[in-house]
PDB file of C-alpha atoms in Angstrom:
ATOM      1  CA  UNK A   1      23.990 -90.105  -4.669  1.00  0.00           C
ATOM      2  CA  UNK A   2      20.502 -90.054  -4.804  1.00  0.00           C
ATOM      3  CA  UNK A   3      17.875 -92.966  -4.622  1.00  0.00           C
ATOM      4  CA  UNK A   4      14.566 -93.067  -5.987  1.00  0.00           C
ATOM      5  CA  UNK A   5      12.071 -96.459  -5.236  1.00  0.00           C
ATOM      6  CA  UNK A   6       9.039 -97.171  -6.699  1.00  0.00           C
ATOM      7  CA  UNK A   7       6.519 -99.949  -5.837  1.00  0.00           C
ATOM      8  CA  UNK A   8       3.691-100.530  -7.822  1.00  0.00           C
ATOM      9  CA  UNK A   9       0.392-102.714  -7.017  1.00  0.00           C
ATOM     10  CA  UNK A  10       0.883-106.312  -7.945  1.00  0.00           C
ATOM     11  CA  UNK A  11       0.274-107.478 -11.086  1.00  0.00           C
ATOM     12  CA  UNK A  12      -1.258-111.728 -11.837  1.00  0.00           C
ATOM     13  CA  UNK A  13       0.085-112.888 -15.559  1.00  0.00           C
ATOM     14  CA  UNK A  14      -2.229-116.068 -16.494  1.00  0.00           C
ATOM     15  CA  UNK A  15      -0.127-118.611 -19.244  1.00  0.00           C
ATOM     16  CA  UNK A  16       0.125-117.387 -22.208  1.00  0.00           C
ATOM     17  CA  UNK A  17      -0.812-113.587 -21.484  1.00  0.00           C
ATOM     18  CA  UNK A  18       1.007-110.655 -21.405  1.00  0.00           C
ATOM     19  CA  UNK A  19       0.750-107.463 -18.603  1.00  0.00           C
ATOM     20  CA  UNK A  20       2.730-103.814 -19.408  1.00  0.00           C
ATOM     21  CA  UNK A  21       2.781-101.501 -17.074  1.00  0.00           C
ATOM     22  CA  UNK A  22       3.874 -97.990 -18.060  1.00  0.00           C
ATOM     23  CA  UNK A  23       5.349 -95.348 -15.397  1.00  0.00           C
ATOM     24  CA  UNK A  24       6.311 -91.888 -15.838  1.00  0.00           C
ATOM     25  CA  UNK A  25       9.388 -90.675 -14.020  1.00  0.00           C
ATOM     26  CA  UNK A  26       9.966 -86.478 -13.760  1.00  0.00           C
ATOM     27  CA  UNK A  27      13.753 -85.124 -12.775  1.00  0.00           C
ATOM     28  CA  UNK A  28      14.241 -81.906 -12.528  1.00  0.00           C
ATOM     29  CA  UNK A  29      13.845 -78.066 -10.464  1.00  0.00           C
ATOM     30  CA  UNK A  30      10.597 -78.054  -9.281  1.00  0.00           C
ATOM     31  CA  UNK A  31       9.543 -74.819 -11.341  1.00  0.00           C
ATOM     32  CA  UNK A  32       5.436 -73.714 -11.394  1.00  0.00           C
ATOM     33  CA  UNK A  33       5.563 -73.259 -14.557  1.00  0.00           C
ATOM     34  CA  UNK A  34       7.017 -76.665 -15.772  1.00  0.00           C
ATOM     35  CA  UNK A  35       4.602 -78.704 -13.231  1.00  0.00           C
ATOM     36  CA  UNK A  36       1.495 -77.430 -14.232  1.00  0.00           C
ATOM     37  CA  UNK A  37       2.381 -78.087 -17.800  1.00  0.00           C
ATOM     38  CA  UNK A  38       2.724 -81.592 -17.232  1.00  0.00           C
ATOM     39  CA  UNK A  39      -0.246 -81.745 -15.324  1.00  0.00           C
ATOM     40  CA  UNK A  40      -2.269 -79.949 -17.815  1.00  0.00           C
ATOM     41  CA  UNK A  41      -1.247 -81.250 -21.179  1.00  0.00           C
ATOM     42  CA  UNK A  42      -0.389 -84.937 -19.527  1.00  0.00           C
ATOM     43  CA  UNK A  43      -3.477 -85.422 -17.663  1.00  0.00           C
ATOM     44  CA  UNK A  44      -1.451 -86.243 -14.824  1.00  0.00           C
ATOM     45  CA  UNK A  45      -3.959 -85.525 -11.800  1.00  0.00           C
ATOM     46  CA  UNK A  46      -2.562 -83.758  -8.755  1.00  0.00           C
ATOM     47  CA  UNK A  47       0.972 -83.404 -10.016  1.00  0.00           C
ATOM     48  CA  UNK A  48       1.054 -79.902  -8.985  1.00  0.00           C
ATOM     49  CA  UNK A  49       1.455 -80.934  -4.725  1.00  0.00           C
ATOM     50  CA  UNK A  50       5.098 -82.015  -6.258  1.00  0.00           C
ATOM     51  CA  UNK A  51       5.682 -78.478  -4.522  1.00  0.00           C
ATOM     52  CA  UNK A  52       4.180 -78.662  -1.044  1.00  0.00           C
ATOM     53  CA  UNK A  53       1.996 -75.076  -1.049  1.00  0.00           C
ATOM     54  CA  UNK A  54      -0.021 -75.964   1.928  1.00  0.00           C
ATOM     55  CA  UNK A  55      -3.210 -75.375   3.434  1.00  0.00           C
ATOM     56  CA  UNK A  56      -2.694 -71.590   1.765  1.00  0.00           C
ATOM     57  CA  UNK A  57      -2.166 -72.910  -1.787  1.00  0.00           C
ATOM     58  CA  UNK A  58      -5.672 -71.512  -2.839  1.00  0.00           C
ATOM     59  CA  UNK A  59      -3.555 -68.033  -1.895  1.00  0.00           C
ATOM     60  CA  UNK A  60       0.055 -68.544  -2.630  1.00  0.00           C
ATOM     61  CA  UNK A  61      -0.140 -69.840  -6.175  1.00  0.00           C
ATOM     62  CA  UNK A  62      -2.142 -66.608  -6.892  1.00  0.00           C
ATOM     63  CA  UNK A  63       0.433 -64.422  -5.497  1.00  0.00           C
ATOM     64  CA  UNK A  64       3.055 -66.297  -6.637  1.00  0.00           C
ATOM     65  CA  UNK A  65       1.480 -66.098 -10.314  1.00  0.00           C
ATOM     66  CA  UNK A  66       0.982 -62.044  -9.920  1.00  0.00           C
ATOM     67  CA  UNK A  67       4.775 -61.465  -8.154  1.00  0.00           C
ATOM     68  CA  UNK A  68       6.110 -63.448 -11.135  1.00  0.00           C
ATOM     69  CA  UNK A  69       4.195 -61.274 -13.469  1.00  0.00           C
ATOM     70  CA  UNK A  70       5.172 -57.745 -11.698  1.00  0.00           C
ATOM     71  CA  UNK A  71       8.583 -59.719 -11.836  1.00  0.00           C
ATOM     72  CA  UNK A  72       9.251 -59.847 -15.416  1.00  0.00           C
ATOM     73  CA  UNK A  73       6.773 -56.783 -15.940  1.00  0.00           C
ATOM     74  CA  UNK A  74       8.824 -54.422 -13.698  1.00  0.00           C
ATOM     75  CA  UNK A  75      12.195 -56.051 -14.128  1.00  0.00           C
ATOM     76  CA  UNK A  76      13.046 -56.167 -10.201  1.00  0.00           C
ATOM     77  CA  UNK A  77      11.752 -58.459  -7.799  1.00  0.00           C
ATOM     78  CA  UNK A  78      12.402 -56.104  -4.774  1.00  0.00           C
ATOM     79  CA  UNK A  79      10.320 -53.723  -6.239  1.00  0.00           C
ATOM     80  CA  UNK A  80       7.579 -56.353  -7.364  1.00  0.00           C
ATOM     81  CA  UNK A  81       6.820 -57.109  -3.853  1.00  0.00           C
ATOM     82  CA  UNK A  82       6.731 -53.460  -3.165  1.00  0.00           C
ATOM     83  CA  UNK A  83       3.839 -53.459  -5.695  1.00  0.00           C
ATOM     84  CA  UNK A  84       2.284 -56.373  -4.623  1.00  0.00           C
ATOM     85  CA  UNK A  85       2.072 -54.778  -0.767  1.00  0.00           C
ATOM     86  CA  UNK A  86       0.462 -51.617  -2.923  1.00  0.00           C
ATOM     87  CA  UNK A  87      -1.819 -53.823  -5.169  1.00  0.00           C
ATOM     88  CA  UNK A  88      -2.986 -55.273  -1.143  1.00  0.00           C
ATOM     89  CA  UNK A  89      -3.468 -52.650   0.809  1.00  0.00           C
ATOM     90  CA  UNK A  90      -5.320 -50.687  -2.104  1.00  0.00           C
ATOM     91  CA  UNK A  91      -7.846 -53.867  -1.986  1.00  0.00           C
ATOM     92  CA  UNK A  92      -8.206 -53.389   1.591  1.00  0.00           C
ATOM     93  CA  UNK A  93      -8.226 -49.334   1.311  1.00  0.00           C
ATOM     94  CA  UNK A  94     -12.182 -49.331   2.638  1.00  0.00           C
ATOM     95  CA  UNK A  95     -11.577 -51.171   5.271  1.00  0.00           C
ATOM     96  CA  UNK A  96      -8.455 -49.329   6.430  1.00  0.00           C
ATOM     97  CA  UNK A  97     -10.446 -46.064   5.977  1.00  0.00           C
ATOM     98  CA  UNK A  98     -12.812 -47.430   8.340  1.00  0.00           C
ATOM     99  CA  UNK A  99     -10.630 -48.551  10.352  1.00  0.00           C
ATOM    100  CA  UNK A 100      -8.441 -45.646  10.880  1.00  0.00           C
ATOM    101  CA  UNK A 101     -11.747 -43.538  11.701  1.00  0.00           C
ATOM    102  CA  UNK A 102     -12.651 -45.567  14.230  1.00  0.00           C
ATOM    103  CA  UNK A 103      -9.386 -45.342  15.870  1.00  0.00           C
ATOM    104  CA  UNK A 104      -9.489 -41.500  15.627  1.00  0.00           C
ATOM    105  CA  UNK A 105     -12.859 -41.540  17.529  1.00  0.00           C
ATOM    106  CA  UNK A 106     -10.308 -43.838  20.202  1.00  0.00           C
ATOM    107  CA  UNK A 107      -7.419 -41.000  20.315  1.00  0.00           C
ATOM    108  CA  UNK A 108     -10.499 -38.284  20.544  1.00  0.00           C
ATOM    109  CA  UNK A 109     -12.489 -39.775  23.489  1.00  0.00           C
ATOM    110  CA  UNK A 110      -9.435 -40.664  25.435  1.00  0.00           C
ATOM    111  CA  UNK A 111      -9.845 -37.410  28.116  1.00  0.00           C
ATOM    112  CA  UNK A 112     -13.457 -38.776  28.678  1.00  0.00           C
ATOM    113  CA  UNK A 113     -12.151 -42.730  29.414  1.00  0.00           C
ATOM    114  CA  UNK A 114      -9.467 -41.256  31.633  1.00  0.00           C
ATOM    115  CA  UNK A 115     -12.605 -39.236  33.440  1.00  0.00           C
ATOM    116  CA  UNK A 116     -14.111 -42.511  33.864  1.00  0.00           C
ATOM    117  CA  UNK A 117     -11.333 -44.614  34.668  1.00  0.00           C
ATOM    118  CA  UNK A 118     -11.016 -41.885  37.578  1.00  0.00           C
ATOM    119  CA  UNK A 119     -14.127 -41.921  38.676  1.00  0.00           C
ATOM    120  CA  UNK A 120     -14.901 -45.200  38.949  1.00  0.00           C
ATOM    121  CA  UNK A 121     -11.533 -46.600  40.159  1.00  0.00           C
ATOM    122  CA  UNK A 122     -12.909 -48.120  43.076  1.00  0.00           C
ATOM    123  CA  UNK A 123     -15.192 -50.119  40.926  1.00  0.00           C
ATOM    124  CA  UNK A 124     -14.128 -51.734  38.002  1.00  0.00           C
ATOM    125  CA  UNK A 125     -17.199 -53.459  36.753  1.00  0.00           C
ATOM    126  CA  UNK A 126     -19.000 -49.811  36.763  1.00  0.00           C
ATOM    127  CA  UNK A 127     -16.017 -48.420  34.667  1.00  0.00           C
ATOM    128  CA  UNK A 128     -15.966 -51.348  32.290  1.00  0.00           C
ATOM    129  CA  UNK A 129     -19.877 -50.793  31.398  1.00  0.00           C
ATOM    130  CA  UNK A 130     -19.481 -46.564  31.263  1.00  0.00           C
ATOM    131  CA  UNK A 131     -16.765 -47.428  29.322  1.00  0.00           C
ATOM    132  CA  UNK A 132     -18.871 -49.762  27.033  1.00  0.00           C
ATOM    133  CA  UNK A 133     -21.868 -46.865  26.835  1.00  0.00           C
ATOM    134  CA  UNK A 134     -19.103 -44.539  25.954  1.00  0.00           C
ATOM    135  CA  UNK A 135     -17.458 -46.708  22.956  1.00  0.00           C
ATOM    136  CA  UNK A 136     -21.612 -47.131  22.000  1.00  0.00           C
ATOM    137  CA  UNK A 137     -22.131 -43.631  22.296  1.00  0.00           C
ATOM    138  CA  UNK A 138     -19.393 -42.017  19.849  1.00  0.00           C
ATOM    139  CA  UNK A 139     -19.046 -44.924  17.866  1.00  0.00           C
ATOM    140  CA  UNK A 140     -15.924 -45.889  18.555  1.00  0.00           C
ATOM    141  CA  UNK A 141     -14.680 -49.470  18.215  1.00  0.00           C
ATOM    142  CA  UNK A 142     -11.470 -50.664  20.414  1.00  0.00           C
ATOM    143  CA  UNK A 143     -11.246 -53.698  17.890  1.00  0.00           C
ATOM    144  CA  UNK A 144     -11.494 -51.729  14.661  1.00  0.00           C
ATOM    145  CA  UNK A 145      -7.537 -52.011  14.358  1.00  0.00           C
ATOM    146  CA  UNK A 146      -7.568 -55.804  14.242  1.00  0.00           C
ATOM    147  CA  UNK A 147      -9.603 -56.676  10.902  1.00  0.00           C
ATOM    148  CA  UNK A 148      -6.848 -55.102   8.412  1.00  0.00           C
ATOM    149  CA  UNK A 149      -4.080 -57.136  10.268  1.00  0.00           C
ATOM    150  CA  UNK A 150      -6.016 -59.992  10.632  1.00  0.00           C
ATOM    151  CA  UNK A 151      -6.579 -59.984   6.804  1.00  0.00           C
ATOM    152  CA  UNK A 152      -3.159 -59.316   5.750  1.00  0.00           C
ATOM    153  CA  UNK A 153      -1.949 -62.354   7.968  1.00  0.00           C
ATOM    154  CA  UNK A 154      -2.859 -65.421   5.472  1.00  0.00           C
ATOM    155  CA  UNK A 155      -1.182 -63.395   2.522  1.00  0.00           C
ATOM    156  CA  UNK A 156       1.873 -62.540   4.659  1.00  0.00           C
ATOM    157  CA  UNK A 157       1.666 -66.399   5.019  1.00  0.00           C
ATOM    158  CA  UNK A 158       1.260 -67.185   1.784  1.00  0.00           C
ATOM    159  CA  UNK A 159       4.164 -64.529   0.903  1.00  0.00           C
ATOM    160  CA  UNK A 160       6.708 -66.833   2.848  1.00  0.00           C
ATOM    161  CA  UNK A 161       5.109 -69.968   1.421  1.00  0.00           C
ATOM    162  CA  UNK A 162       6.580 -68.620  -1.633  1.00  0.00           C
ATOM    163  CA  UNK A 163       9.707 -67.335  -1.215  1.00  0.00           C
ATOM    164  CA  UNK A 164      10.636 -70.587   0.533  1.00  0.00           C
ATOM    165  CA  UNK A 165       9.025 -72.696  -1.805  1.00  0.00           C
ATOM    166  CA  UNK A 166       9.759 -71.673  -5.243  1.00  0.00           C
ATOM    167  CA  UNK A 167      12.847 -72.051  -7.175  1.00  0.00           C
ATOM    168  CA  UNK A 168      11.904 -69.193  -9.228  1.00  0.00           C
ATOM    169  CA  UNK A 169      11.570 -67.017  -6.161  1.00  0.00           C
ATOM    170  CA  UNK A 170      15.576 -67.709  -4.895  1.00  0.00           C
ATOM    171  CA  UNK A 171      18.435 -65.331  -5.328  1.00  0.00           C
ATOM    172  CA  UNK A 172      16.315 -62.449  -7.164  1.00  0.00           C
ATOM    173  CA  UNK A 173      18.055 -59.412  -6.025  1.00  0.00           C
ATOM    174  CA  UNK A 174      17.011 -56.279  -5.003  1.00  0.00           C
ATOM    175  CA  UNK A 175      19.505 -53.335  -4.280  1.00  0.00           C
ATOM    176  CA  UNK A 176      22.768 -52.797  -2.878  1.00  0.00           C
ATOM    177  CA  UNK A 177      23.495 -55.453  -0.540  1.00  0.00           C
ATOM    178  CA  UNK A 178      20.710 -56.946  -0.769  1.00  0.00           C
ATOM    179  CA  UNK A 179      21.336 -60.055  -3.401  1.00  0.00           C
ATOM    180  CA  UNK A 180      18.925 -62.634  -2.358  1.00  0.00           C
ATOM    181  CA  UNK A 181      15.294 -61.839  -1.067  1.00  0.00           C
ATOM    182  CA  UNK A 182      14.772 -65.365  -0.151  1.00  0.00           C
ATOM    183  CA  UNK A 183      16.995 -64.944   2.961  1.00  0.00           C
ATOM    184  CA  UNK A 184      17.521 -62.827   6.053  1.00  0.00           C
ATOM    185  CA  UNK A 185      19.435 -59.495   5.491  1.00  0.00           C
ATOM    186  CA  UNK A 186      23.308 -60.647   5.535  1.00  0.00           C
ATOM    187  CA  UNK A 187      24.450 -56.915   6.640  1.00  0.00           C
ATOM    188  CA  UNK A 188      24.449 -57.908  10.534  1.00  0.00           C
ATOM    189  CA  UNK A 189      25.553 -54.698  12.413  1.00  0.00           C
ATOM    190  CA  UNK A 190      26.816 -56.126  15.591  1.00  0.00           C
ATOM    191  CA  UNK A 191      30.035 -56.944  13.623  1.00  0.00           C
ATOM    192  CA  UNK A 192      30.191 -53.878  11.767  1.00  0.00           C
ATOM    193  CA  UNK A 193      28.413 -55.861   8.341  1.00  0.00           C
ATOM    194  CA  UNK A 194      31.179 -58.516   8.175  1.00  0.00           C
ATOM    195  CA  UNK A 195      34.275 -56.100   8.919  1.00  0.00           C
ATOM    196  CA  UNK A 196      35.082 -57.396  11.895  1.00  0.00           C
ATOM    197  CA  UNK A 197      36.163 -61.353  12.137  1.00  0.00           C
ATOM    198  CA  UNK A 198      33.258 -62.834  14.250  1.00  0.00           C
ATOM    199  CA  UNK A 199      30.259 -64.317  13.778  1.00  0.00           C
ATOM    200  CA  UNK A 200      26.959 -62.274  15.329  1.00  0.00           C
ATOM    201  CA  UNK A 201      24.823 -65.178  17.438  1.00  0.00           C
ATOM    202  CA  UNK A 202      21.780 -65.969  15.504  1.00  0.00           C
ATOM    203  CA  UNK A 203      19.328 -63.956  17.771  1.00  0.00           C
ATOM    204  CA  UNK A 204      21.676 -61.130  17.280  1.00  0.00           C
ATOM    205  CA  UNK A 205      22.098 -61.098  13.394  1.00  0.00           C
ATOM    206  CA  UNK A 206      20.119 -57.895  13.088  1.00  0.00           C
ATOM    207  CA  UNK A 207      20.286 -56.668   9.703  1.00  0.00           C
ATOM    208  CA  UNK A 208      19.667 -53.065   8.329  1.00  0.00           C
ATOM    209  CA  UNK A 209      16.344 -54.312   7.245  1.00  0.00           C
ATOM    210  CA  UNK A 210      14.921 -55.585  10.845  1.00  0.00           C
ATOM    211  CA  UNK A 211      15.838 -52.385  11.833  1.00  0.00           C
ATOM    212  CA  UNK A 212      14.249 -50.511   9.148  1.00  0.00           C
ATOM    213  CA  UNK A 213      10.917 -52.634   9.968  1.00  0.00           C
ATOM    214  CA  UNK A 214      11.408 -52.025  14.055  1.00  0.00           C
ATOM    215  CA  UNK A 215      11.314 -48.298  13.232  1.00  0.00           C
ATOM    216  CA  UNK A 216       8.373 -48.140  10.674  1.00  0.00           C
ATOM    217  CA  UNK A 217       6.397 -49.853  13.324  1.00  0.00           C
ATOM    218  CA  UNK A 218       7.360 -47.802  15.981  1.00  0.00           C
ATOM    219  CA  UNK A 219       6.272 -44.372  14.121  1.00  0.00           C
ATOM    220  CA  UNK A 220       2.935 -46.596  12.828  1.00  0.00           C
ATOM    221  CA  UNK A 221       2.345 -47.728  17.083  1.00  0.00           C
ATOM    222  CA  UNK A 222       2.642 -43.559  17.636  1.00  0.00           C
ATOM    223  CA  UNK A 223      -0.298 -42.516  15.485  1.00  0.00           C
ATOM    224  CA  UNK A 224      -2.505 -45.018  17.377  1.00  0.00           C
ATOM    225  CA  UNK A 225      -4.923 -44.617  20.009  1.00  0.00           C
ATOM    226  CA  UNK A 226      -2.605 -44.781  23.177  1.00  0.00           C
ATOM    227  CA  UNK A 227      -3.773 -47.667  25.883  1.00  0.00           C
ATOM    228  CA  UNK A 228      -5.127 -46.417  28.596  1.00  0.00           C
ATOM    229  CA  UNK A 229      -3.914 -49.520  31.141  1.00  0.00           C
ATOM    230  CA  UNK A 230       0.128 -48.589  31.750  1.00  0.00           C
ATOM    231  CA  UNK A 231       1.084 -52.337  31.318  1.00  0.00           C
ATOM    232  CA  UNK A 232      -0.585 -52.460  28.203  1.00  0.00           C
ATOM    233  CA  UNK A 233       1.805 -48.652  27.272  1.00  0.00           C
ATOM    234  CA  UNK A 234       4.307 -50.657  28.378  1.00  0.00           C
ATOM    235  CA  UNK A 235       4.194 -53.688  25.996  1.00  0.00           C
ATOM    236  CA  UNK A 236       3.023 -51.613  23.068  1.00  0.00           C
ATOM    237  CA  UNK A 237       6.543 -49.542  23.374  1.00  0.00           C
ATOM    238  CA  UNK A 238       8.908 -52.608  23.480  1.00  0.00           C
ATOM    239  CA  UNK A 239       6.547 -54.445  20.881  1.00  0.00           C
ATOM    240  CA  UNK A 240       8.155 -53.408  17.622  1.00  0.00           C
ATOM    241  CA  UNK A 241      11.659 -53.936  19.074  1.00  0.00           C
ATOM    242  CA  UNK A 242      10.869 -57.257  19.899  1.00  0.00           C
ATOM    243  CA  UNK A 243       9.337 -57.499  16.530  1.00  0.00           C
ATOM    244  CA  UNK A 244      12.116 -56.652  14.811  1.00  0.00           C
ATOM    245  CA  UNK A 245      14.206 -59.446  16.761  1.00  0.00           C
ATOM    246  CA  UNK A 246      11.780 -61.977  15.590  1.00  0.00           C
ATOM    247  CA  UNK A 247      11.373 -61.065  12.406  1.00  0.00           C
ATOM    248  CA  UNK A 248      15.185 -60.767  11.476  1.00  0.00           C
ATOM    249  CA  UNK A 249      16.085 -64.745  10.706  1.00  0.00           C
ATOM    250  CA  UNK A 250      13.107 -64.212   8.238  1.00  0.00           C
ATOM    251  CA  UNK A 251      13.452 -63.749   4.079  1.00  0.00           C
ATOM    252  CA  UNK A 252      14.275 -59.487   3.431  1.00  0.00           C
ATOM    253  CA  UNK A 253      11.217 -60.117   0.604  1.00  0.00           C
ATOM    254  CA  UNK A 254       8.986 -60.598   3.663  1.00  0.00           C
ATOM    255  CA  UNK A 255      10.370 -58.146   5.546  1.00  0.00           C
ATOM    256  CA  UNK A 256      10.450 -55.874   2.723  1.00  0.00           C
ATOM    257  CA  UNK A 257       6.138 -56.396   2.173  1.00  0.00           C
ATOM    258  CA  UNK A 258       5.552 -55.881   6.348  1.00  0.00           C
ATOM    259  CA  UNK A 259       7.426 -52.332   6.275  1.00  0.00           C
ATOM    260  CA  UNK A 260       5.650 -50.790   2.679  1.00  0.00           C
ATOM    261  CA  UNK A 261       2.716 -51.891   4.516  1.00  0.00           C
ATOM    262  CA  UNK A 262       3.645 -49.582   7.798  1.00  0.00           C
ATOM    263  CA  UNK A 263       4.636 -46.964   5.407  1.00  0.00           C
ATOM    264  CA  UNK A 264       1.894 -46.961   3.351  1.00  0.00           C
ATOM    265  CA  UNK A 265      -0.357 -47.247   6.609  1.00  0.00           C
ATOM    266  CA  UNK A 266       0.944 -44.467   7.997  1.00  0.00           C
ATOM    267  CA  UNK A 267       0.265 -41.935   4.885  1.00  0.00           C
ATOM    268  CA  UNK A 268      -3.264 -43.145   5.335  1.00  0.00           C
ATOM    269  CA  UNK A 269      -3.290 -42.335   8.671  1.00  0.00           C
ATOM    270  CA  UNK A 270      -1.867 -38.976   8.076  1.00  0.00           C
ATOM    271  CA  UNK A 271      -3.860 -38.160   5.171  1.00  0.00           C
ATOM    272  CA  UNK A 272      -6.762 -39.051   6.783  1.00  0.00           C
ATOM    273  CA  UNK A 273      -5.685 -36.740   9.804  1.00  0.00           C
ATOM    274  CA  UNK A 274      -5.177 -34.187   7.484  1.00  0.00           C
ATOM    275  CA  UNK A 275      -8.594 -34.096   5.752  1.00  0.00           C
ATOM    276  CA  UNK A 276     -10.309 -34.537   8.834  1.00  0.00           C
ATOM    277  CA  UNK A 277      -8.713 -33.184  11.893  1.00  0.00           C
ATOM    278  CA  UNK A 278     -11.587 -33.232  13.929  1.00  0.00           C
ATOM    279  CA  UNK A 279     -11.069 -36.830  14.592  1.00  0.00           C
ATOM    280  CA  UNK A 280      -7.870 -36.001  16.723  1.00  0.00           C
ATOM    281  CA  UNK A 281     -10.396 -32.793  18.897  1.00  0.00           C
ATOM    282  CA  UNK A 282     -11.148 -34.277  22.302  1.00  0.00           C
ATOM    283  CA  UNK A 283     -14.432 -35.513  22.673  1.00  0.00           C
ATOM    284  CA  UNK A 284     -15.937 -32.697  25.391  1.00  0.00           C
TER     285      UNK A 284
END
């Protein structure tokens, strides 16, 4: 049973007049397409915040309106988000190329931080400026690995925005077991994908997927710039473990864009290497 109520501002009839009022009632799936039709052709102003994009709308619609394209363009919606996550990192291909070079000139200089770190163990606020006129010296930036990921975080965003949002966006398969990419991977491993008669806890419902996003990160974490501080080696290990716990309650379609992205980083990084493998020569 559902119940709709409307109130509308008071209306004063003098004798012998006559007031209409005219209201417009929609019922229906909230689909994009639909909405903004009515909006446009009807004049009806803001009708398109019937679906709740967000502060990100000014992103999400745009994606949504390009994954819906590569959608019926491609035929496959796993595979449109695939492109998508190419379409993004190509946009952001400068940056990364920057990016990766400083973090080369990190991996290089690393025997010359470690001679520093040594030497000035005693006192820290020495090593932290040598350090500094080091970094300044072979142009190296510690914080060069942030701006990609800090980029790519409003369209991840804006990526689950959508595939929680959208009607259009639920049960579009992609392959195999995976039938819906508006959910979390239902092949949990702990019981054996479904074989055996239990059900996993929710924080232990790790799907092939998670796991497939746990290990693209790890080999991604290997080609960086190890930390020098062994706390910091520490948390950098466990990180895409932990990751990969967090991320598994979360739609396969977003966890599907996070690991073409470490793939696709990772060629970078190794073509990079590969063209210039002077970048990985210790800094004498």
């Amino acid at each position: 049973v559902l119940q709709a109520d409307y109130t509308a501002a008071p209306v004063t009839v003098a004798p012998g007049k006559v007031a209409t009022q005219r209201a417009r009632f929609f019922a229906g799936a909230k689909e994009v397409s639909v909405i903004d039709r009515y909006q446009d052709d009807s004049g009806i102003a803001n009708f398109d915040k019937a679906i709740d994009w967000g502060w990100f709308r000014i992103i999400e619609k745009p994606i949504f309106y390009y994954l819906s394209f590569l959608s019926r363009l491609i035929g496959n919606f796993g595979i449109a988000i695939i492109a998508l996550t190419i379409t993004v990192r190509g946009l952001l291909f400068p940056i990364a190329q920057r990016q990766f070079a400083s973090m080369a000139k990190m991996k290089a200089i690393q025997p010359k931080m470690k001679a520093l770190q040594e030497r000035y163990k005693d006192d820290r606020e020495r090593q932290q400026k040598e350090i500094m006129a080091l970094y300044k010296a072979e142009g190296a930036n510690p914080l060069a690995g942030c701006l990609p990921v800090l980029l790519q975080i409003p369209i991840m965003y804006a990526l689950y925005k959508v595939l929680l949002l959208t009607i259009e966006m639920r049960h579009q398969p992609f392959v195999l077991w995976i039938r819906d990419l508006s959910v979390p991977d239902p092949a949990t491993i702990l019981n054996l994908f479904g074989l055996l008669p239990y059900t996993v806890p929710a924080f232990l419902a790790i799907g092939v997927i998670p796991v497939l996003l746990g290990v693209s990160m790890y080999f991604q974490f290997k080609l960086n710039p190890a930390p020098m501080d062994e706390a910091q080696k520490q948390v950098f290990a466990i990180m895409p473990w932990m990751l990969m716990f967090v991320m598994a309650p979360f739609a396969v379609g977003l966890q599907l864009y996070w690991i073409t992205s470490n793939v696709l980083t990772i060629l970078q990084q190794r073509l990079l290497y590969a063209r210039h493998p002077e970048m990985l020569a210790p800094v004498k």
